[in-house]
CSV table of C-alpha atoms in Angstrom, one decimal:
chain,number,residue,atom,x,y,z
Y,66,UNK,CA,12.1,-11.9,-23.7
Y,67,UNK,CA,11.9,-9.8,-20.3
Y,68,UNK,CA,14.6,-10.4,-18.0
Y,69,UNK,CA,12.7,-10.4,-14.5
Y,70,UNK,CA,15.6,-9.4,-12.5
Y,71,UNK,CA,15.2,-6.1,-14.1
Y,72,UNK,CA,11.8,-5.0,-13.5
Y,73,UNK,CA,11.1,-2.0,-11.1
Y,74,UNK,CA,7.7,-1.3,-11.7
Y,75,UNK,CA,5.0,-3.4,-11.4
Y,76,UNK,CA,1.2,-3.3,-12.1
Y,77,UNK,CA,-1.1,-5.9,-10.7
Y,78,UNK,CA,-5.1,-5.7,-12.2
Y,79,UNK,CA,-7.0,-8.3,-10.3
Y,80,UNK,CA,-10.4,-6.0,-10.6
Y,81,UNK,CA,-13.4,-8.2,-10.1
Y,82,UNK,CA,-11.5,-11.1,-8.1
Y,83,UNK,CA,-9.0,-11.3,-5.3
Y,84,UNK,CA,-5.4,-11.5,-5.6
Y,85,UNK,CA,-4.9,-15.1,-3.9
Y,86,UNK,CA,-1.4,-16.4,-2.6
Y,87,UNK,CA,0.2,-13.0,-2.8
Y,88,UNK,CA,3.5,-14.6,-1.0
Y,89,UNK,CA,4.1,-16.4,-3.9
Y,90,UNK,CA,5.8,-13.4,-5.6
Y,91,UNK,CA,6.2,-11.1,-2.7
Y,92,UNK,CA,8.8,-13.5,-1.2
Y,93,UNK,CA,10.5,-14.0,-4.6
Y,94,UNK,CA,14.2,-12.2,-4.6
Y,95,UNK,CA,12.9,-9.9,-7.6
Y,96,UNK,CA,10.3,-8.0,-5.4
Y,97,UNK,CA,13.3,-6.4,-3.9
Y,98,UNK,CA,13.8,-4.3,-6.6
Y,99,UNK,CA,10.3,-2.9,-7.2
Y,100,UNK,CA,10.5,0.6,-6.5
Y,101,UNK,CA,6.7,1.4,-8.2
Y,102,UNK,CA,3.7,-0.7,-7.2
Y,103,UNK,CA,0.1,-0.6,-8.3
Y,104,UNK,CA,-2.3,-2.9,-6.9
Y,105,UNK,CA,-5.9,-2.7,-8.9
Y,106,UNK,CA,-8.8,-5.1,-7.3
Y,107,UNK,CA,-9.3,-6.9,-3.8
Y,108,UNK,CA,-6.2,-8.9,-2.1
Y,109,UNK,CA,-7.2,-11.7,0.6
Y,110,UNK,CA,-5.1,-10.2,3.3
Y,111,UNK,CA,-4.1,-6.9,2.5
Y,112,UNK,CA,-1.4,-6.9,5.4
Y,113,UNK,CA,0.9,-9.4,3.4
Y,114,UNK,CA,1.3,-6.7,0.5
Y,115,UNK,CA,1.2,-3.7,3.0
Y,116,UNK,CA,3.6,-5.5,4.9
Y,117,UNK,CA,6.0,-6.0,1.4
Y,118,UNK,CA,5.9,-2.6,0.6
Y,119,UNK,CA,9.2,-1.4,2.9
Y,120,UNK,CA,11.3,-1.5,-0.3
Y,121,UNK,CA,8.9,0.1,-2.5
Y,122,UNK,CA,9.4,4.3,-3.5
Y,123,UNK,CA,5.7,4.6,-4.9
Y,124,UNK,CA,2.7,2.9,-4.5
Y,125,UNK,CA,-0.8,2.9,-5.0
Y,126,UNK,CA,-3.7,0.4,-4.0
Y,127,UNK,CA,-6.6,1.0,-5.4
Y,128,UNK,CA,-10.0,-1.4,-4.6
Y,129,UNK,CA,-13.1,-0.2,-5.8
Y,130,UNK,CA,-15.7,-2.8,-4.5
Y,131,UNK,CA,-15.9,-2.7,-0.2
Y,132,UNK,CA,-14.4,-6.3,-0.5
Y,133,UNK,CA,-10.9,-5.7,1.1
Y,134,UNK,CA,-11.1,-4.5,4.7
Y,135,UNK,CA,-8.2,-2.5,5.5
Y,136,UNK,CA,-8.5,-1.0,9.7
Y,137,UNK,CA,-7.6,2.0,10.6
Y,138,UNK,CA,-5.2,0.1,13.1
Y,139,UNK,CA,-3.6,-1.7,10.6
Y,140,UNK,CA,-2.6,1.6,8.7
Y,141,UNK,CA,-1.1,2.9,11.4
Y,142,UNK,CA,0.6,0.2,12.7
Y,143,UNK,CA,1.9,0.1,8.5
Y,144,UNK,CA,3.0,3.5,8.8
Y,145,UNK,CA,5.2,3.5,12.0
Y,146,UNK,CA,6.4,0.2,11.3
Y,147,UNK,CA,7.1,-0.1,7.4
Y,148,UNK,CA,7.1,3.2,5.7
Y,149,UNK,CA,8.8,5.3,8.7
Y,150,UNK,CA,11.5,2.4,8.7
Y,151,UNK,CA,11.9,2.7,4.8
Y,152,UNK,CA,14.8,4.1,3.2
Y,153,UNK,CA,12.7,4.1,-0.2
Y,154,UNK,CA,9.8,5.7,0.1
Y,155,UNK,CA,8.0,8.6,-1.1
Y,156,UNK,CA,4.7,8.6,-1.6
Y,157,UNK,CA,1.5,5.8,-1.3
Y,158,UNK,CA,-1.9,6.2,-1.5
Y,159,UNK,CA,-4.6,3.4,-0.5
Y,160,UNK,CA,-8.0,3.9,-2.3
Y,161,UNK,CA,-11.3,1.8,-0.6
Y,162,UNK,CA,-14.7,2.1,0.1
Y,163,UNK,CA,-14.1,0.1,3.2
Y,164,UNK,CA,-11.3,1.8,5.1
Y,165,UNK,CA,-13.0,2.1,8.3
Y,166,UNK,CA,-12.0,5.7,9.0
Y,167,UNK,CA,-13.5,7.2,12.3
Y,168,UNK,CA,-15.4,10.0,11.9
Y,169,UNK,CA,-13.2,12.7,13.8
Y,170,UNK,CA,-10.3,11.8,11.5
Y,171,UNK,CA,-12.2,12.0,8.2
Y,172,UNK,CA,-10.4,15.4,6.2
Y,173,UNK,CA,-7.6,15.1,8.9
Y,174,UNK,CA,-3.7,15.4,8.3
Y,175,UNK,CA,-1.2,14.3,10.6
Y,176,UNK,CA,2.3,13.4,10.7
Y,177,UNK,CA,3.6,10.0,11.8
Y,178,UNK,CA,7.3,10.1,12.2
Y,179,UNK,CA,8.8,10.9,9.5
Y,180,UNK,CA,5.6,10.4,7.0
Y,181,UNK,CA,2.6,13.2,6.3
Y,182,UNK,CA,-0.7,11.5,6.2
Y,183,UNK,CA,-3.9,12.9,5.0
Y,184,UNK,CA,-7.2,10.7,5.3
Y,185,UNK,CA,-10.1,11.2,3.3
Y,186,UNK,CA,-13.7,9.8,3.2
Y,187,UNK,CA,-12.0,6.5,0.7
Y,188,UNK,CA,-8.6,7.6,0.3
Y,189,UNK,CA,-5.1,7.7,2.2
Y,190,UNK,CA,-2.3,9.4,1.1
Y,191,UNK,CA,1.3,9.1,2.6
Y,192,UNK,CA,4.1,11.3,1.6
Y,193,UNK,CA,7.6,11.1,3.4
Y,194,UNK,CA,8.2,14.3,4.9
Y,195,UNK,CA,11.1,16.3,4.0
């Protein structure tokens, strides 16, 4: 039997289908103890997942097909309002064919507050600055 109160690593694979009603597990007290999170596949409202990553140390969102829309603006807001305020964040990555990164930012590296951000064609890598 698994004690859900001791889970610190969570991997959700919903490849081929969207994750729906993610608030049902994001609002649980057990979510606060998750430090390593990986999502494979799409999520209906990616901002819910992004905003819930405030206590997570490591995360990886890997979305192979192009049906998860994450805007460039929402990434900036996520970094500035969630990751910069997080005491636990260390590293994260978002991979998707639908990131909508403007051409001047592809292959760019920026420091946003205390987060180092690297933009690639289909990937954004974020690391806490030392």
